[in-house]
Amino acid sequence: MDQPETVRTPSSWVVVGLDNGGTCNNATVLDATGQFLVNNLVENPSRVLDGPESAVEALAEAFSNILELTSTPLSLVRAVGLDTPGPASAHGVISSKGATNFNQVSWHGFDIRGALEARLGLPVVYNNDGNAAALYAHHQHFGAAAPLNSSVAAIVGTGLGGGVVESGAVVRGVAGMAGELGHVQIPLHGVIEDDQPVPMCNCGFAGDVESIASLTGIKNNLLPYWLTRFPDHPLANEPLATAAKALRGYGEKEDAMALAVFGQQAKAIGKLFTIAANFTDPAAYFLGGGVVEAAPHFRQWFLNSVRESTDLRDEQKAVATFALVPDRDMAGARGAAVAALNTVTAA
């Protein structure tokens, strides 16, 4: 378990946030006053590849570890917030076809929220990881005014996650599938080159946001095209998967091919945010994921490029904000905890 730099013993009741990933779980504690008790990542192996039983036990270990680390008595915990990669239902049942990190048949249709709730004997509030990060960005940005505002967040990773927050709460939809922003199909004019093949997504859609603005989109669609334009690039001799992961480092060095690729990603997200502007007219647009983990000058360039590619009316430009999701890898666990706190206080 990673040790945070500072911890604070709770003085009131708390909720716990658990962020489940392909490699690690991240845990945090949020008290009734809205203060987090740890300032850094606190992780343990997630064991998702070992199947549901092992993974749920690993989440229980993360829960116990964070209580011990923060000197929090179990009796003070009112609820647990859990997030995982999707797709999953609003109640935390993994898709019948599996999901990111949950490929084994034993995961298909598995009720991870219910299983953890039974294991811990506490209420568990579920969100997918994109929604959790979106919720945290919203509450961190707006503070006490969070219930009065709306936002949209795009989280760029292996795929493209995200979330829509309205009046301080995640919009879930009737089947729990709202906020699947990666699979919104966008107009490609002005995004891809005239001779560039239409990007295809693993979900089967052509020209959705994830087919461009994701690590998978880089590997499957963008790099194969741009390497034909830059045949002497150092990444030309690397396997596509390796080259895709290395591309951000080249972007930080202002490499021409890398900037062309990430420029297309920024334009795609700008198209997405333009659609969002006409549906929800949010007060803030948040950008998170791998680009947030990059060097400051690069992530600021990317955010600026997204803003410039978002077509807002003058009235919207005057009041809307563009910002990066704060606290990087901690955003998921913190958002899960915020969701749990909101559920407890609304009860």
C-alpha atoms as a printed R data frame, in Angstrom:
    type eleno elety resid chain resno       x       y       z
1   ATOM     1    CA   MET     A     1   0.000   0.000   0.000
2   ATOM     2    CA   ASP     A     2   1.346   3.412  -0.953
3   ATOM     3    CA   GLN     A     3   1.741   5.792   1.972
4   ATOM     4    CA   PRO     A     4   0.395   9.343   1.581
5   ATOM     5    CA   GLU     A     5   2.438  12.256   2.855
6   ATOM     6    CA   THR     A     6  -0.181  13.463   5.314
7   ATOM     7    CA   VAL     A     7  -3.219  11.989   7.000
8   ATOM     8    CA   ARG     A     8  -5.817  13.491   9.265
9   ATOM     9    CA   THR     A     9  -7.857  11.621  11.863
10  ATOM    10    CA   PRO     A    10 -11.587  12.203  11.316
11  ATOM    11    CA   SER     A    11 -13.604  14.227  13.796
12  ATOM    12    CA   SER     A    12 -17.028  13.278  12.384
13  ATOM    13    CA   TRP     A    13 -18.734  10.622  10.291
14  ATOM    14    CA   VAL     A    14 -17.179   9.791   6.930
15  ATOM    15    CA   VAL     A    15 -17.633   8.085   3.586
16  ATOM    16    CA   VAL     A    16 -14.979   6.062   1.764
17  ATOM    17    CA   GLY     A    17 -14.215   6.326  -1.943
18  ATOM    18    CA   LEU     A    18 -12.834   3.344  -3.881
19  ATOM    19    CA   ASP     A    19 -11.586   3.682  -7.455
20  ATOM    20    CA   ASN     A    20 -11.187   0.301  -9.153
21  ATOM    21    CA   GLY     A    21  -8.702   0.068 -12.031
22  ATOM    22    CA   GLY     A    22  -7.093  -2.567 -14.165
23  ATOM    23    CA   THR     A    23  -3.975  -2.684 -12.000
24  ATOM    24    CA   CYS     A    24  -4.695  -0.896  -8.724
25  ATOM    25    CA   ASN     A    25  -7.459   0.282  -6.438
26  ATOM    26    CA   ASN     A    26  -7.180   3.814  -5.075
27  ATOM    27    CA   ALA     A    27  -8.897   4.693  -1.806
28  ATOM    28    CA   THR     A    28  -9.755   7.883   0.039
29  ATOM    29    CA   VAL     A    29 -11.846   9.095   2.982
30  ATOM    30    CA   LEU     A    30 -14.140  12.128   2.930
31  ATOM    31    CA   ASP     A    31 -15.611  13.514   6.136
32  ATOM    32    CA   ALA     A    32 -19.022  15.067   6.700
33  ATOM    33    CA   THR     A    33 -17.614  18.580   6.294
34  ATOM    34    CA   GLY     A    34 -16.347  17.800   2.777
35  ATOM    35    CA   GLN     A    35 -12.656  17.442   3.708
36  ATOM    36    CA   PHE     A    36 -10.506  14.612   2.366
37  ATOM    37    CA   LEU     A    37  -8.377  12.905   4.985
38  ATOM    38    CA   VAL     A    38  -5.545  11.954   2.618
39  ATOM    39    CA   ASN     A    39  -3.720  14.109   0.088
40  ATOM    40    CA   ASN     A    40  -2.061  11.449  -2.054
41  ATOM    41    CA   LEU     A    41  -2.719   8.151  -3.801
42  ATOM    42    CA   VAL     A    42  -3.291   5.194  -1.501
43  ATOM    43    CA   GLU     A    43  -3.250   2.073  -3.651
44  ATOM    44    CA   ASN     A    44  -3.340  -1.708  -3.493
45  ATOM    45    CA   PRO     A    45  -3.446  -4.323  -6.284
46  ATOM    46    CA   SER     A    46  -6.948  -4.597  -7.796
47  ATOM    47    CA   ARG     A    47  -6.623  -8.263  -8.874
48  ATOM    48    CA   VAL     A    48  -9.385  -7.865 -11.460
49  ATOM    49    CA   LEU     A    49  -7.683 -10.375 -13.760
50  ATOM    50    CA   ASP     A    50  -8.092 -13.008 -11.041
51  ATOM    51    CA   GLY     A    51 -11.877 -12.787 -11.336
52  ATOM    52    CA   PRO     A    52 -14.745 -11.232  -9.341
53  ATOM    53    CA   GLU     A    53 -14.178 -12.984  -6.019
54  ATOM    54    CA   SER     A    54 -10.536 -11.922  -5.783
55  ATOM    55    CA   ALA     A    55 -11.303  -8.418  -7.015
56  ATOM    56    CA   VAL     A    56 -14.050  -7.828  -4.460
57  ATOM    57    CA   GLU     A    57 -11.745  -9.052  -1.723
58  ATOM    58    CA   ALA     A    58  -9.062  -6.650  -2.958
59  ATOM    59    CA   LEU     A    59 -11.578  -3.789  -2.717
60  ATOM    60    CA   ALA     A    60 -12.397  -4.876   0.831
61  ATOM    61    CA   GLU     A    61  -8.678  -4.793   1.624
62  ATOM    62    CA   ALA     A    62  -8.429  -1.268   0.171
63  ATOM    63    CA   PHE     A    63 -11.336  -0.257   2.410
64  ATOM    64    CA   SER     A    64  -9.720  -1.708   5.531
65  ATOM    65    CA   ASN     A    65  -6.322  -0.236   4.686
66  ATOM    66    CA   ILE     A    66  -7.599   3.314   4.251
67  ATOM    67    CA   LEU     A    67  -9.507   3.157   7.547
68  ATOM    68    CA   GLU     A    68  -6.368   1.977   9.340
69  ATOM    69    CA   LEU     A    69  -4.214   4.618   7.677
70  ATOM    70    CA   THR     A    70  -6.544   7.465   8.655
71  ATOM    71    CA   SER     A    71  -7.339   6.075  12.126
72  ATOM    72    CA   THR     A    72 -11.013   5.950  11.166
73  ATOM    73    CA   PRO     A    73 -13.236   3.653  13.240
74  ATOM    74    CA   LEU     A    74 -15.515   1.478  11.130
75  ATOM    75    CA   SER     A    75 -18.456   2.817  13.133
76  ATOM    76    CA   LEU     A    76 -17.959   6.272  11.591
77  ATOM    77    CA   VAL     A    77 -18.383   5.063   7.985
78  ATOM    78    CA   ARG     A    78 -21.854   5.837   6.627
79  ATOM    79    CA   ALA     A    79 -21.377   4.657   3.029
80  ATOM    80    CA   VAL     A    80 -18.839   3.660   0.388
81  ATOM    81    CA   GLY     A    81 -18.520   5.137  -3.084
82  ATOM    82    CA   LEU     A    82 -17.283   2.770  -5.790
83  ATOM    83    CA   ASP     A    83 -16.284   3.461  -9.375
84  ATOM    84    CA   THR     A    84 -15.128   1.057 -12.074
85  ATOM    85    CA   PRO     A    85 -14.595   1.286 -15.813
86  ATOM    86    CA   GLY     A    86 -17.800   0.780 -17.786
87  ATOM    87    CA   PRO     A    87 -20.016  -0.080 -19.395
88  ATOM    88    CA   ALA     A    88 -22.144  -1.058 -16.431
89  ATOM    89    CA   SER     A    89 -25.657  -0.329 -15.281
90  ATOM    90    CA   ALA     A    90 -26.539   2.544 -12.966
91  ATOM    91    CA   HIS     A    91 -26.556  -0.001 -10.136
92  ATOM    92    CA   GLY     A    92 -23.079  -1.383 -10.799
93  ATOM    93    CA   VAL     A    93 -23.879  -4.508 -12.812
94  ATOM    94    CA   ILE     A    94 -21.120  -5.093 -15.368
95  ATOM    95    CA   SER     A    95 -22.345  -5.302 -18.963
96  ATOM    96    CA   SER     A    96 -23.468  -8.732 -20.146
97  ATOM    97    CA   LYS     A    97 -20.742  -8.458 -22.779
98  ATOM    98    CA   GLY     A    98 -18.056  -7.559 -20.260
99  ATOM    99    CA   ALA     A    99 -16.304  -4.212 -19.946
100 ATOM   100    CA   THR     A   100 -12.908  -2.571 -19.836
101 ATOM   101    CA   ASN     A   101 -10.682  -4.698 -17.539
102 ATOM   102    CA   PHE     A   102 -13.562  -7.179 -17.099
103 ATOM   103    CA   ASN     A   103 -13.113  -9.520 -20.039
104 ATOM   104    CA   GLN     A   104 -13.495 -12.938 -18.417
105 ATOM   105    CA   VAL     A   105 -16.887 -14.608 -18.712
106 ATOM   106    CA   SER     A   106 -17.184 -14.618 -14.905
107 ATOM   107    CA   TRP     A   107 -17.409 -10.808 -15.023
108 ATOM   108    CA   HIS     A   108 -20.222 -10.684 -17.586
109 ATOM   109    CA   GLY     A   109 -23.345  -9.423 -15.822
110 ATOM   110    CA   PHE     A   110 -21.599  -9.431 -12.437
111 ATOM   111    CA   ASP     A   111 -23.084  -7.163  -9.762
112 ATOM   112    CA   ILE     A   112 -19.870  -5.670  -8.394
113 ATOM   113    CA   ARG     A   113 -21.664  -3.020  -6.343
114 ATOM   114    CA   GLY     A   114 -23.954  -5.566  -4.695
115 ATOM   115    CA   ALA     A   115 -21.080  -7.964  -4.036
116 ATOM   116    CA   LEU     A   116 -19.005  -5.276  -2.328
117 ATOM   117    CA   GLU     A   117 -22.013  -4.087  -0.327
118 ATOM   118    CA   ALA     A   118 -22.586  -7.637   0.931
119 ATOM   119    CA   ARG     A   119 -18.881  -8.036   1.735
120 ATOM   120    CA   LEU     A   120 -18.616  -4.764   3.701
121 ATOM   121    CA   GLY     A   121 -22.084  -4.629   5.218
122 ATOM   122    CA   LEU     A   122 -22.383  -0.955   4.239
123 ATOM   123    CA   PRO     A   123 -24.316   0.922   1.532
124 ATOM   124    CA   VAL     A   124 -22.289   1.174  -1.681
125 ATOM   125    CA   VAL     A   125 -22.965   3.947  -4.206
126 ATOM   126    CA   TYR     A   126 -21.812   3.163  -7.759
127 ATOM   127    CA   ASN     A   127 -20.599   5.292 -10.674
128 ATOM   128    CA   ASN     A   128 -18.462   4.472 -13.668
129 ATOM   129    CA   ASP     A   129 -14.974   5.952 -13.526
130 ATOM   130    CA   GLY     A   130 -15.656   8.694 -16.059
131 ATOM   131    CA   ASN     A   131 -18.696   9.898 -14.159
132 ATOM   132    CA   ALA     A   132 -16.774   9.818 -10.883
133 ATOM   133    CA   ALA     A   133 -13.958  11.979 -12.260
134 ATOM   134    CA   ALA     A   134 -16.511  14.339 -13.817
135 ATOM   135    CA   LEU     A   135 -18.349  14.683 -10.522
136 ATOM   136    CA   TYR     A   136 -15.146  15.428  -8.620
137 ATOM   137    CA   ALA     A   137 -14.045  18.035 -11.153
138 ATOM   138    CA   HIS     A   138 -17.449  19.696 -10.878
139 ATOM   139    CA   HIS     A   139 -17.493  19.863  -7.087
140 ATOM   140    CA   GLN     A   140 -13.860  20.884  -6.822
141 ATOM   141    CA   HIS     A   141 -14.347  23.679  -9.351
142 ATOM   142    CA   PHE     A   142 -17.648  25.087  -8.091
143 ATOM   143    CA   GLY     A   143 -17.372  24.338  -4.366
144 ATOM   144    CA   ALA     A   144 -20.470  25.397  -2.462
145 ATOM   145    CA   ALA     A   145 -22.067  26.494  -5.741
146 ATOM   146    CA   ALA     A   146 -21.856  22.970  -7.213
147 ATOM   147    CA   PRO     A   147 -25.626  22.308  -6.860
148 ATOM   148    CA   LEU     A   148 -26.334  25.471  -8.856
149 ATOM   149    CA   ASN     A   149 -24.186  24.595 -11.864
150 ATOM   150    CA   SER     A   150 -23.787  22.104 -14.701
151 ATOM   151    CA   SER     A   151 -20.719  20.723 -16.474
152 ATOM   152    CA   VAL     A   152 -19.497  18.233 -19.059
153 ATOM   153    CA   ALA     A   153 -16.215  16.322 -18.744
154 ATOM   154    CA   ALA     A   154 -14.227  14.332 -21.306
155 ATOM   155    CA   ILE     A   155 -11.696  11.882 -19.848
156 ATOM   156    CA   VAL     A   156  -9.135  10.745 -22.444
157 ATOM   157    CA   GLY     A   157  -7.559   7.370 -21.705
158 ATOM   158    CA   THR     A   158  -7.498   3.953 -23.352
159 ATOM   159    CA   GLY     A   159 -10.995   4.915 -24.442
160 ATOM   160    CA   LEU     A   160 -12.866   8.160 -23.916
161 ATOM   161    CA   GLY     A   161 -15.000   8.382 -20.798
162 ATOM   162    CA   GLY     A   162 -16.763  11.312 -19.315
163 ATOM   163    CA   GLY     A   163 -19.815  12.548 -17.593
164 ATOM   164    CA   VAL     A   164 -22.600  15.093 -17.575
165 ATOM   165    CA   VAL     A   165 -23.310  16.822 -14.270
166 ATOM   166    CA   GLU     A   166 -26.517  18.790 -13.822
167 ATOM   167    CA   SER     A   167 -27.322  20.706 -10.631
168 ATOM   168    CA   GLY     A   168 -24.358  19.034  -8.947
169 ATOM   169    CA   ALA     A   169 -25.455  15.450  -9.705
170 ATOM   170    CA   VAL     A   170 -24.389  12.978 -12.387
171 ATOM   171    CA   VAL     A   171 -26.942  12.449 -15.144
172 ATOM   172    CA   ARG     A   172 -27.336   8.665 -15.235
173 ATOM   173    CA   GLY     A   173 -30.145   7.977 -17.699
174 ATOM   174    CA   VAL     A   174 -32.800   5.273 -17.513
175 ATOM   175    CA   ALA     A   175 -30.329   2.427 -18.155
176 ATOM   176    CA   GLY     A   176 -27.358   4.076 -16.491
177 ATOM   177    CA   MET     A   177 -25.669   4.701 -19.838
178 ATOM   178    CA   ALA     A   178 -25.853   8.509 -19.954
179 ATOM   179    CA   GLY     A   179 -22.546  10.292 -20.278
180 ATOM   180    CA   GLU     A   180 -21.011   7.701 -22.639
181 ATOM   181    CA   LEU     A   181 -19.472  10.626 -24.473
182 ATOM   182    CA   GLY     A   182 -16.890   8.535 -26.293
183 ATOM   183    CA   HIS     A   183 -19.572   7.007 -28.488
184 ATOM   184    CA   VAL     A   184 -21.153  10.253 -29.617
185 ATOM   185    CA   GLN     A   185 -20.676  10.434 -33.378
186 ATOM   186    CA   ILE     A   186 -19.315  13.774 -34.533
187 ATOM   187    CA   PRO     A   187 -19.055  15.594 -37.859
188 ATOM   188    CA   LEU     A   188 -15.588  14.863 -39.231
189 ATOM   189    CA   HIS     A   189 -15.286  17.882 -41.504
190 ATOM   190    CA   GLY     A   190 -12.377  19.950 -40.228
191 ATOM   191    CA   VAL     A   191 -11.217  17.119 -37.949
192 ATOM   192    CA   ILE     A   192  -9.576  14.604 -40.288
193 ATOM   193    CA   GLU     A   193  -7.662  15.154 -43.520
194 ATOM   194    CA   ASP     A   194  -9.374  14.785 -46.890
195 ATOM   195    CA   ASP     A   195  -7.499  11.558 -47.685
196 ATOM   196    CA   GLN     A   196  -7.673  10.141 -44.159
197 ATOM   197    CA   PRO     A   197  -9.825   7.016 -43.644
198 ATOM   198    CA   VAL     A   198 -12.907   7.444 -41.467
199 ATOM   199    CA   PRO     A   199 -11.836   6.334 -37.945
200 ATOM   200    CA   MET     A   200 -13.550   3.224 -36.620
201 ATOM   201    CA   CYS     A   201 -14.288   2.557 -32.940
202 ATOM   202    CA   ASN     A   202 -14.071  -0.824 -31.248
203 ATOM   203    CA   CYS     A   203 -17.774  -0.420 -30.424
204 ATOM   204    CA   GLY     A   204 -18.560  -0.605 -34.149
205 ATOM   205    CA   PHE     A   205 -19.355   3.068 -34.685
206 ATOM   206    CA   ALA     A   206 -17.619   5.072 -37.390
207 ATOM   207    CA   GLY     A   207 -16.411   8.538 -36.500
208 ATOM   208    CA   ASP     A   208 -17.327   8.681 -32.839
209 ATOM   209    CA   VAL     A   209 -15.170  10.696 -30.441
210 ATOM   210    CA   GLU     A   210 -13.360   7.668 -28.984
211 ATOM   211    CA   SER     A   211 -12.240   6.539 -32.438
212 ATOM   212    CA   ILE     A   212 -10.071   9.684 -32.470
213 ATOM   213    CA   ALA     A   213  -9.609  11.001 -28.929
214 ATOM   214    CA   SER     A   214  -8.238   7.950 -27.102
215 ATOM   215    CA   LEU     A   215  -5.100   5.847 -26.906
216 ATOM   216    CA   THR     A   216  -6.943   3.153 -28.864
217 ATOM   217    CA   GLY     A   217  -7.866   5.724 -31.498
218 ATOM   218    CA   ILE     A   218  -4.231   6.740 -31.848
219 ATOM   219    CA   LYS     A   219  -3.106   3.127 -32.267
220 ATOM   220    CA   ASN     A   220  -5.882   1.959 -34.592
221 ATOM   221    CA   ASN     A   221  -6.642   5.046 -36.641
222 ATOM   222    CA   LEU     A   222  -4.468   8.130 -36.295
223 ATOM   223    CA   LEU     A   223  -0.911   6.766 -36.204
224 ATOM   224    CA   PRO     A   224  -1.323   4.416 -39.181
225 ATOM   225    CA   TYR     A   225  -2.332   7.449 -41.245
226 ATOM   226    CA   TRP     A   226   0.157   9.993 -39.938
227 ATOM   227    CA   LEU     A   227   3.098   7.608 -40.244
228 ATOM   228    CA   THR     A   228   2.472   7.617 -43.982
229 ATOM   229    CA   ARG     A   229   2.980  11.390 -43.827
230 ATOM   230    CA   PHE     A   230   6.075  11.067 -41.618
231 ATOM   231    CA   PRO     A   231   7.713   7.827 -42.843
232 ATOM   232    CA   ASP     A   232  11.102   8.740 -41.338
233 ATOM   233    CA   HIS     A   233   9.714   9.399 -37.853
234 ATOM   234    CA   PRO     A   234  11.530   7.521 -35.028
235 ATOM   235    CA   LEU     A   235   8.245   5.784 -34.118
236 ATOM   236    CA   ALA     A   236   7.852   4.325 -37.607
237 ATOM   237    CA   ASN     A   237   9.884   1.271 -36.631
238 ATOM   238    CA   GLU     A   238   8.029   0.633 -33.379
239 ATOM   239    CA   PRO     A   239   4.962  -1.607 -32.927
240 ATOM   240    CA   LEU     A   240   1.836   0.559 -33.114
241 ATOM   241    CA   ALA     A   241   0.878  -0.113 -29.484
242 ATOM   242    CA   THR     A   242   4.339   0.954 -28.293
243 ATOM   243    CA   ALA     A   243   4.390   3.979 -30.573
244 ATOM   244    CA   ALA     A   244   0.946   5.123 -29.421
245 ATOM   245    CA   LYS     A   245   2.008   5.124 -25.785
246 ATOM   246    CA   ALA     A   246   5.234   6.969 -26.611
247 ATOM   247    CA   LEU     A   247   3.555   9.671 -28.668
248 ATOM   248    CA   ARG     A   248   2.688  11.967 -25.763
249 ATOM   249    CA   GLY     A   249   6.382  12.314 -24.925
250 ATOM   250    CA   TYR     A   250   6.997  13.501 -28.474
251 ATOM   251    CA   GLY     A   251   4.101  15.911 -28.130
252 ATOM   252    CA   GLU     A   252   5.729  17.438 -25.072
253 ATOM   253    CA   LYS     A   253   8.788  18.063 -27.278
254 ATOM   254    CA   GLU     A   254   6.578  19.758 -29.914
255 ATOM   255    CA   ASP     A   255   7.224  17.034 -32.474
256 ATOM   256    CA   ALA     A   256   5.315  17.848 -35.690
257 ATOM   257    CA   MET     A   257   3.659  14.450 -36.141
258 ATOM   258    CA   ALA     A   258   2.648  14.203 -32.494
259 ATOM   259    CA   LEU     A   259   1.112  17.669 -32.576
260 ATOM   260    CA   ALA     A   260  -0.820  16.720 -35.712
261 ATOM   261    CA   VAL     A   261  -2.257  13.661 -33.952
262 ATOM   262    CA   PHE     A   262  -3.112  15.444 -30.715
263 ATOM   263    CA   GLY     A   263  -4.447  18.377 -32.699
264 ATOM   264    CA   GLN     A   264  -6.984  16.039 -34.288
265 ATOM   265    CA   GLN     A   265  -7.915  14.740 -30.864
266 ATOM   266    CA   ALA     A   266  -8.464  18.283 -29.599
267 ATOM   267    CA   LYS     A   267 -10.662  19.073 -32.611
268 ATOM   268    CA   ALA     A   268 -12.739  15.943 -31.987
269 ATOM   269    CA   ILE     A   269 -13.307  16.877 -28.352
270 ATOM   270    CA   GLY     A   270 -14.152  20.407 -29.473
271 ATOM   271    CA   LYS     A   271 -16.863  18.966 -31.743
272 ATOM   272    CA   LEU     A   272 -18.160  16.937 -28.781
273 ATOM   273    CA   PHE     A   273 -18.263  20.004 -26.550
274 ATOM   274    CA   THR     A   274 -20.039  21.949 -29.307
275 ATOM   275    CA   ILE     A   275 -22.771  19.295 -29.300
276 ATOM   276    CA   ALA     A   276 -22.892  19.474 -25.497
277 ATOM   277    CA   ALA     A   277 -23.251  23.257 -25.666
278 ATOM   278    CA   ASN     A   278 -26.415  22.855 -27.694
279 ATOM   279    CA   PHE     A   279 -27.870  20.125 -25.496
280 ATOM   280    CA   THR     A   280 -27.027  21.188 -21.957
281 ATOM   281    CA   ASP     A   281 -25.315  24.610 -22.217
282 ATOM   282    CA   PRO     A   282 -23.008  23.756 -19.279
283 ATOM   283    CA   ALA     A   283 -21.202  26.275 -17.113
284 ATOM   284    CA   ALA     A   284 -17.924  24.349 -17.405
285 ATOM   285    CA   TYR     A   285 -16.137  21.968 -19.760
286 ATOM   286    CA   PHE     A   286 -13.557  19.707 -18.106
287 ATOM   287    CA   LEU     A   287 -10.750  17.748 -19.716
288 ATOM   288    CA   GLY     A   288  -8.998  14.856 -17.963
289 ATOM   289    CA   GLY     A   289  -7.062  11.665 -18.513
290 ATOM   290    CA   GLY     A   290  -3.621  11.155 -20.000
291 ATOM   291    CA   VAL     A   291  -3.242  14.711 -21.243
292 ATOM   292    CA   VAL     A   292  -3.606  15.939 -17.670
293 ATOM   293    CA   GLU     A   293  -0.637  13.744 -16.732
294 ATOM   294    CA   ALA     A   294   1.543  15.478 -19.336
295 ATOM   295    CA   ALA     A   295   3.980  18.360 -18.936
296 ATOM   296    CA   PRO     A   296   2.198  21.617 -17.997
297 ATOM   297    CA   HIS     A   297   2.944  23.409 -21.264
298 ATOM   298    CA   PHE     A   298   1.583  20.499 -23.308
299 ATOM   299    CA   ARG     A   299  -1.617  20.031 -21.355
300 ATOM   300    CA   GLN     A   300  -2.264  23.779 -21.503
301 ATOM   301    CA   TRP     A   301  -1.728  23.708 -25.285
302 ATOM   302    CA   PHE     A   302  -4.157  20.802 -25.566
303 ATOM   303    CA   LEU     A   303  -6.795  22.514 -23.418
304 ATOM   304    CA   ASN     A   304  -6.422  25.713 -25.440
305 ATOM   305    CA   SER     A   305  -6.794  23.699 -28.655
306 ATOM   306    CA   VAL     A   306  -9.990  22.093 -27.364
307 ATOM   307    CA   ARG     A   307 -11.365  25.501 -26.399
308 ATOM   308    CA   GLU     A   308 -10.543  26.953 -29.820
309 ATOM   309    CA   SER     A   309 -12.263  23.986 -31.501
310 ATOM   310    CA   THR     A   310 -15.466  24.381 -29.462
311 ATOM   311    CA   ASP     A   311 -17.994  26.516 -31.299
312 ATOM   312    CA   LEU     A   312 -19.843  28.521 -28.665
313 ATOM   313    CA   ARG     A   313 -22.180  31.431 -29.093
314 ATOM   314    CA   ASP     A   314 -20.947  34.781 -27.772
315 ATOM   315    CA   GLU     A   315 -23.336  34.544 -24.826
316 ATOM   316    CA   GLN     A   316 -21.889  31.152 -23.891
317 ATOM   317    CA   LYS     A   317 -18.286  32.270 -24.307
318 ATOM   318    CA   ALA     A   318 -18.905  35.044 -21.816
319 ATOM   319    CA   VAL     A   319 -19.896  32.666 -19.008
320 ATOM   320    CA   ALA     A   320 -18.474  29.177 -19.747
321 ATOM   321    CA   THR     A   321 -15.212  27.873 -18.286
322 ATOM   322    CA   PHE     A   322 -12.698  25.374 -19.709
323 ATOM   323    CA   ALA     A   323 -10.498  23.609 -17.151
324 ATOM   324    CA   LEU     A   324  -8.471  20.480 -16.480
325 ATOM   325    CA   VAL     A   325  -9.769  17.803 -14.114
326 ATOM   326    CA   PRO     A   326  -7.832  18.399 -10.864
327 ATOM   327    CA   ASP     A   327  -5.807  15.960  -8.793
328 ATOM   328    CA   ARG     A   328  -5.180  13.594 -11.685
329 ATOM   329    CA   ASP     A   329  -5.144   9.957 -10.546
330 ATOM   330    CA   MET     A   330  -7.036  10.765  -7.340
331 ATOM   331    CA   ALA     A   331 -10.074  12.163  -9.182
332 ATOM   332    CA   GLY     A   332 -11.883   8.822  -9.492
333 ATOM   333    CA   ALA     A   333 -11.763   7.834  -5.815
334 ATOM   334    CA   ARG     A   334 -12.555  11.380  -4.746
335 ATOM   335    CA   GLY     A   335 -15.514  11.559  -7.114
336 ATOM   336    CA   ALA     A   336 -16.791   8.213  -5.831
337 ATOM   337    CA   ALA     A   337 -16.579   9.577  -2.298
338 ATOM   338    CA   VAL     A   338 -18.411  12.775  -3.276
339 ATOM   339    CA   ALA     A   339 -21.219  10.660  -4.760
340 ATOM   340    CA   ALA     A   340 -21.487   8.681  -1.540
341 ATOM   341    CA   LEU     A   341 -21.523  11.850   0.562
342 ATOM   342    CA   ASN     A   342 -24.250  13.363  -1.609
343 ATOM   343    CA   THR     A   343 -26.336  10.199  -1.241
344 ATOM   344    CA   VAL     A   344 -25.968  10.167   2.544
345 ATOM   345    CA   THR     A   345 -26.772  13.855   3.014
346 ATOM   346    CA   ALA     A   346 -29.790  13.635   0.692
347 ATOM   347    CA   ALA     A   347 -31.280  10.710   2.601
